Amino acid sequence: MVKPRDRQRTGGGDAVDSYDKSILDLERLRRYANRVSAESKSPPSPKIVRQVSKSIPSTETRRCGFLGLRTELVKVTKSIQVNETVIGPHWILHHTTHRIESHDRGKFVEFGEQNYWALQNDGSLLMIWDWEEFTRWDNGMTRFEKECTAKLMAEKDILRLDFADKRYDHSLSGNGTKFWGNREPGRRIRHAKGVGLSVALKGLLP
C-alpha cells in the first residue's frame, strides 16, 4: 500500500534498500481498511466501554429561614458514573506488551501496558492503550488504577508494523526493578512503508 520510487542499483548490481525512499500512502491504506471492514467474514470483538465521572446540573431542596421552616430549590452539580465507549466493535491487527515490577523503600509496584493496533467496524484505524497499576505498601495499604483509551492511528504507529517486535527481559540490580515485554521495534521486516499494516489487514479478508 505504498508508492515506492524506482529502485536504483549499484554498479555491482545489488538493489539499494528502497524502504527509506518509499512513500507512505495513507489515503490508499484508509481505503483498504474500509474495504476490509466491509468484506471481512471474521466476527469482530465487542465494543470496549469504561466508566467515567461526569458532572451534571441538578437541583435539590434545602431548608432555610428561621428554624428551617422554609424550603427553597438550589442549583447544584452532581457527579455520576456513566459508561463511555472507548472503541466500537473491532478487529485486533497486532498487539504488544510492556510490564514493570519494582520493590523499593517499602513499596511494591506492578505495572502492565498493552498496545493494540485495531480496525473498527466502520473502517477507522485506531490505537488502543490499556494499562493497569497495582501498588502495595509494607503497611498493608494497596491501590489499583487502570485506564483504557483509543486514538486514531498515527503515521508512526503504522510504520511500527514494518518492524518485528523486539523481546526484552531486564532485571536491574540495586533497586529491585525488572521490566520485560515486546513493545520496542526490532529489525525491519518489510521492504516498503505501510506494508506491515497492509499485510495485517489482508489477514482479515476471506
mmCIF file of C-alpha atoms in Angstrom:
data_model
loop_
_atom_site.group_PDB
_atom_site.id
_atom_site.type_symbol
_atom_site.label_atom_id
_atom_site.label_comp_id
_atom_site.label_asym_id
_atom_site.label_seq_id
_atom_site.Cartn_x
_atom_site.Cartn_y
_atom_site.Cartn_z
ATOM 1 C CA MET A 1 0.000 0.000 0.000
ATOM 2 C CA VAL A 2 2.831 2.347 -0.868
ATOM 3 C CA LYS A 3 4.183 4.293 -3.790
ATOM 4 C CA PRO A 4 7.806 3.151 -3.920
ATOM 5 C CA ARG A 5 10.105 5.128 -6.112
ATOM 6 C CA ASP A 6 12.053 3.403 -8.793
ATOM 7 C CA ARG A 7 14.728 1.147 -7.404
ATOM 8 C CA GLN A 8 18.292 2.140 -8.060
ATOM 9 C CA ARG A 9 21.097 -0.322 -8.459
ATOM 10 C CA THR A 10 24.723 -0.004 -7.629
ATOM 11 C CA GLY A 11 27.457 -0.772 -10.100
ATOM 12 C CA GLY A 12 27.669 -4.255 -8.617
ATOM 13 C CA GLY A 13 24.024 -4.894 -9.425
ATOM 14 C CA ASP A 14 22.788 -5.049 -5.815
ATOM 15 C CA ALA A 15 19.449 -3.316 -5.158
ATOM 16 C CA VAL A 16 19.682 -0.276 -2.926
ATOM 17 C CA ASP A 17 17.404 -0.514 0.117
ATOM 18 C CA SER A 18 14.178 1.121 -1.063
ATOM 19 C CA TYR A 19 12.418 1.386 2.306
ATOM 20 C CA ASP A 20 13.577 4.895 3.209
ATOM 21 C CA LYS A 21 12.793 6.065 -0.314
ATOM 22 C CA SER A 22 9.274 4.638 -0.339
ATOM 23 C CA ILE A 23 6.285 6.904 0.331
ATOM 24 C CA LEU A 24 3.597 6.002 2.852
ATOM 25 C CA ASP A 25 0.264 6.229 1.019
ATOM 26 C CA LEU A 26 -2.131 6.948 3.882
ATOM 27 C CA GLU A 27 -5.192 7.511 1.711
ATOM 28 C CA ARG A 28 -4.797 4.188 -0.034
ATOM 29 C CA LEU A 29 -4.370 2.419 3.302
ATOM 30 C CA ARG A 30 -7.532 4.051 4.641
ATOM 31 C CA ARG A 31 -9.498 2.975 1.573
ATOM 32 C CA TYR A 32 -8.172 -0.556 2.002
ATOM 33 C CA ALA A 33 -9.146 -0.517 5.696
ATOM 34 C CA ASN A 34 -12.707 0.491 4.754
ATOM 35 C CA ARG A 35 -12.886 -2.327 2.248
ATOM 36 C CA VAL A 36 -11.608 -4.894 4.755
ATOM 37 C CA SER A 37 -14.084 -3.791 7.445
ATOM 38 C CA ALA A 38 -16.932 -4.225 4.942
ATOM 39 C CA GLU A 39 -15.800 -7.562 3.479
ATOM 40 C CA SER A 40 -14.290 -9.406 6.453
ATOM 41 C CA LYS A 41 -16.122 -12.562 7.483
ATOM 42 C CA SER A 42 -14.308 -12.792 10.826
ATOM 43 C CA PRO A 43 -16.523 -11.788 13.761
ATOM 44 C CA PRO A 44 -15.246 -8.592 15.409
ATOM 45 C CA SER A 45 -14.503 -8.267 19.096
ATOM 46 C CA PRO A 46 -17.250 -6.485 21.064
ATOM 47 C CA LYS A 47 -17.004 -2.808 21.866
ATOM 48 C CA ILE A 48 -14.935 -1.687 24.845
ATOM 49 C CA VAL A 49 -16.530 0.624 27.417
ATOM 50 C CA ARG A 50 -15.174 2.309 30.517
ATOM 51 C CA GLN A 51 -16.767 4.099 33.432
ATOM 52 C CA VAL A 52 -16.035 7.806 33.784
ATOM 53 C CA SER A 53 -17.218 10.510 36.155
ATOM 54 C CA LYS A 54 -19.471 13.153 34.642
ATOM 55 C CA SER A 55 -20.735 16.348 36.242
ATOM 56 C CA ILE A 56 -24.388 17.195 35.609
ATOM 57 C CA PRO A 57 -26.506 20.164 36.747
ATOM 58 C CA SER A 58 -29.259 19.351 39.187
ATOM 59 C CA THR A 59 -31.438 20.907 41.891
ATOM 60 C CA GLU A 60 -32.118 19.973 45.463
ATOM 61 C CA THR A 61 -34.394 21.190 48.230
ATOM 62 C CA ARG A 62 -32.807 22.855 51.238
ATOM 63 C CA ARG A 63 -34.353 24.169 54.446
ATOM 64 C CA CYS A 64 -33.760 27.801 55.214
ATOM 65 C CA GLY A 65 -35.133 30.666 57.272
ATOM 66 C CA PHE A 66 -35.928 30.771 60.930
ATOM 67 C CA LEU A 67 -35.804 27.284 62.466
ATOM 68 C CA GLY A 68 -35.616 25.862 58.971
ATOM 69 C CA LEU A 69 -39.327 26.199 58.452
ATOM 70 C CA ARG A 70 -38.990 27.346 54.856
ATOM 71 C CA THR A 71 -37.602 25.400 51.868
ATOM 72 C CA GLU A 72 -36.031 26.539 48.634
ATOM 73 C CA LEU A 73 -34.704 24.965 45.454
ATOM 74 C CA VAL A 74 -30.998 25.483 44.811
ATOM 75 C CA LYS A 75 -28.874 24.598 41.805
ATOM 76 C CA VAL A 76 -26.114 22.060 42.438
ATOM 77 C CA THR A 77 -23.691 19.975 40.407
ATOM 78 C CA LYS A 78 -23.632 16.227 40.892
ATOM 79 C CA SER A 79 -21.056 13.686 39.816
ATOM 80 C CA ILE A 80 -22.336 10.437 38.320
ATOM 81 C CA GLN A 81 -20.688 7.374 36.786
ATOM 82 C CA VAL A 82 -21.520 6.783 33.126
ATOM 83 C CA ASN A 83 -20.380 4.285 30.519
ATOM 84 C CA GLU A 84 -18.229 5.737 27.739
ATOM 85 C CA THR A 85 -17.388 3.803 24.573
ATOM 86 C CA VAL A 86 -13.633 3.550 24.035
ATOM 87 C CA ILE A 87 -13.929 1.719 20.716
ATOM 88 C CA GLY A 88 -16.808 0.076 18.881
ATOM 89 C CA PRO A 89 -16.810 -3.496 17.518
ATOM 90 C CA HIS A 90 -13.312 -4.079 16.147
ATOM 91 C CA TRP A 91 -10.621 -6.469 14.987
ATOM 92 C CA ILE A 92 -7.164 -6.637 16.568
ATOM 93 C CA LEU A 93 -4.412 -6.406 13.940
ATOM 94 C CA HIS A 94 -1.415 -6.560 16.270
ATOM 95 C CA HIS A 95 -0.540 -6.011 19.909
ATOM 96 C CA THR A 96 2.491 -5.528 22.149
ATOM 97 C CA THR A 97 3.042 -5.647 25.888
ATOM 98 C CA HIS A 98 5.261 -3.975 28.473
ATOM 99 C CA ARG A 99 5.449 -4.888 32.168
ATOM 100 C CA ILE A 100 7.340 -3.461 35.141
ATOM 101 C CA GLU A 101 7.789 -4.770 38.677
ATOM 102 C CA SER A 102 9.605 -2.810 41.366
ATOM 103 C CA HIS A 103 10.110 -3.261 45.097
ATOM 104 C CA ASP A 104 11.877 -0.414 46.813
ATOM 105 C CA ARG A 105 11.569 1.652 50.009
ATOM 106 C CA GLY A 106 8.624 -0.234 51.396
ATOM 107 C CA LYS A 107 6.558 -0.181 48.228
ATOM 108 C CA PHE A 108 5.840 -2.863 45.615
ATOM 109 C CA VAL A 109 4.547 -1.701 42.213
ATOM 110 C CA GLU A 110 3.325 -3.883 39.341
ATOM 111 C CA PHE A 111 2.544 -2.113 36.048
ATOM 112 C CA GLY A 112 1.181 -3.661 32.862
ATOM 113 C CA GLU A 113 0.656 -1.998 29.478
ATOM 114 C CA GLN A 114 -0.962 -3.369 26.337
ATOM 115 C CA ASN A 115 -0.904 -1.587 22.968
ATOM 116 C CA TYR A 116 -3.344 -2.745 20.293
ATOM 117 C CA TRP A 117 -3.488 -1.876 16.601
ATOM 118 C CA ALA A 118 -7.186 -2.151 15.757
ATOM 119 C CA LEU A 119 -9.597 -1.840 12.860
ATOM 120 C CA GLN A 120 -13.016 -0.587 13.927
ATOM 121 C CA ASN A 121 -16.060 -1.912 12.093
ATOM 122 C CA ASP A 122 -16.573 1.493 10.463
ATOM 123 C CA GLY A 123 -13.137 1.275 8.808
ATOM 124 C CA SER A 124 -11.294 3.506 11.298
ATOM 125 C CA LEU A 125 -7.729 2.555 12.182
ATOM 126 C CA LEU A 126 -7.188 3.027 15.918
ATOM 127 C CA MET A 127 -4.582 2.511 18.611
ATOM 128 C CA ILE A 128 -5.810 1.184 21.969
ATOM 129 C CA TRP A 129 -3.715 1.865 25.069
ATOM 130 C CA ASP A 130 -4.724 -0.322 28.013
ATOM 131 C CA TRP A 131 -2.804 -0.166 31.291
ATOM 132 C CA GLU A 132 -3.182 -1.060 34.941
ATOM 133 C CA GLU A 133 -1.036 -0.468 38.010
ATOM 134 C CA PHE A 134 -1.138 -2.179 41.389
ATOM 135 C CA THR A 135 0.708 -0.716 44.380
ATOM 136 C CA ARG A 136 1.166 -2.348 47.783
ATOM 137 C CA TRP A 137 2.892 -0.706 50.718
ATOM 138 C CA ASP A 138 4.566 -2.616 53.556
ATOM 139 C CA ASN A 139 1.947 -1.290 55.981
ATOM 140 C CA GLY A 140 -0.716 -3.252 54.066
ATOM 141 C CA MET A 141 -2.286 -0.387 52.135
ATOM 142 C CA THR A 142 -2.990 -1.029 48.447
ATOM 143 C CA ARG A 143 -4.036 0.973 45.395
ATOM 144 C CA PHE A 144 -5.247 -0.194 41.977
ATOM 145 C CA GLU A 145 -5.548 2.054 38.931
ATOM 146 C CA LYS A 146 -6.442 1.288 35.336
ATOM 147 C CA GLU A 147 -7.160 3.152 32.117
ATOM 148 C CA CYS A 148 -8.163 2.265 28.569
ATOM 149 C CA THR A 149 -8.119 4.852 25.780
ATOM 150 C CA ALA A 150 -8.165 4.856 21.991
ATOM 151 C CA LYS A 151 -6.936 7.309 19.375
ATOM 152 C CA LEU A 152 -6.580 7.423 15.627
ATOM 153 C CA MET A 153 -3.573 5.501 14.346
ATOM 154 C CA ALA A 154 -0.723 7.942 13.648
ATOM 155 C CA GLU A 155 1.914 7.575 10.946
ATOM 156 C CA LYS A 156 4.486 6.347 13.483
ATOM 157 C CA ASP A 157 2.032 3.636 14.619
ATOM 158 C CA ILE A 158 1.564 2.441 11.034
ATOM 159 C CA LEU A 159 5.307 2.349 10.393
ATOM 160 C CA ARG A 160 5.858 0.359 13.604
ATOM 161 C CA LEU A 161 4.220 -2.646 11.921
ATOM 162 C CA ASP A 162 7.030 -2.714 9.358
ATOM 163 C CA PHE A 163 9.341 -3.893 12.142
ATOM 164 C CA ALA A 164 9.489 -7.069 14.198
ATOM 165 C CA ASP A 165 8.742 -6.965 17.918
ATOM 166 C CA LYS A 166 11.919 -6.835 19.983
ATOM 167 C CA ARG A 167 11.593 -9.029 23.051
ATOM 168 C CA TYR A 168 13.409 -7.910 26.206
ATOM 169 C CA ASP A 169 13.700 -9.037 29.808
ATOM 170 C CA HIS A 170 15.823 -6.978 32.186
ATOM 171 C CA SER A 171 16.409 -7.060 35.916
ATOM 172 C CA LEU A 172 18.109 -4.006 37.387
ATOM 173 C CA SER A 173 20.264 -4.603 40.445
ATOM 174 C CA GLY A 174 20.114 -2.310 43.438
ATOM 175 C CA ASN A 175 16.511 -1.098 43.363
ATOM 176 C CA GLY A 176 14.666 -4.374 42.776
ATOM 177 C CA THR A 177 13.214 -3.320 39.427
ATOM 178 C CA LYS A 178 12.657 -5.523 36.395
ATOM 179 C CA PHE A 179 10.839 -4.981 33.135
ATOM 180 C CA TRP A 180 10.019 -7.157 30.158
ATOM 181 C CA GLY A 181 7.856 -7.286 27.054
ATOM 182 C CA ASN A 182 7.994 -6.716 23.298
ATOM 183 C CA ARG A 183 6.939 -3.085 22.939
ATOM 184 C CA GLU A 184 10.105 -1.826 21.255
ATOM 185 C CA PRO A 185 10.721 -2.243 17.494
ATOM 186 C CA GLY A 186 13.324 -4.726 16.324
ATOM 187 C CA ARG A 187 14.670 -5.398 12.857
ATOM 188 C CA ARG A 188 12.801 -4.172 9.803
ATOM 189 C CA ILE A 189 10.836 -6.959 8.107
ATOM 190 C CA ARG A 190 9.024 -5.099 5.282
ATOM 191 C CA HIS A 191 10.502 -3.698 2.100
ATOM 192 C CA ALA A 192 8.376 -0.519 1.929
ATOM 193 C CA LYS A 193 6.458 1.775 4.273
ATOM 194 C CA GLY A 194 2.983 0.610 5.235
ATOM 195 C CA VAL A 195 3.350 -2.978 4.028
ATOM 196 C CA GLY A 196 3.115 -4.309 7.594
ATOM 197 C CA LEU A 197 -0.314 -2.762 8.103
ATOM 198 C CA SER A 198 -1.441 -3.835 4.652
ATOM 199 C CA VAL A 199 -0.479 -7.457 5.409
ATOM 200 C CA ALA A 200 -2.294 -7.331 8.767
ATOM 201 C CA LEU A 201 -5.456 -6.025 7.110
ATOM 202 C CA LYS A 202 -5.263 -8.642 4.366
ATOM 203 C CA GLY A 203 -5.345 -11.336 7.048
ATOM 204 C CA LEU A 204 -8.968 -10.389 7.811
ATOM 205 C CA LEU A 205 -10.217 -10.994 4.288
ATOM 206 C CA PRO A 206 -11.821 -14.307 3.290
#
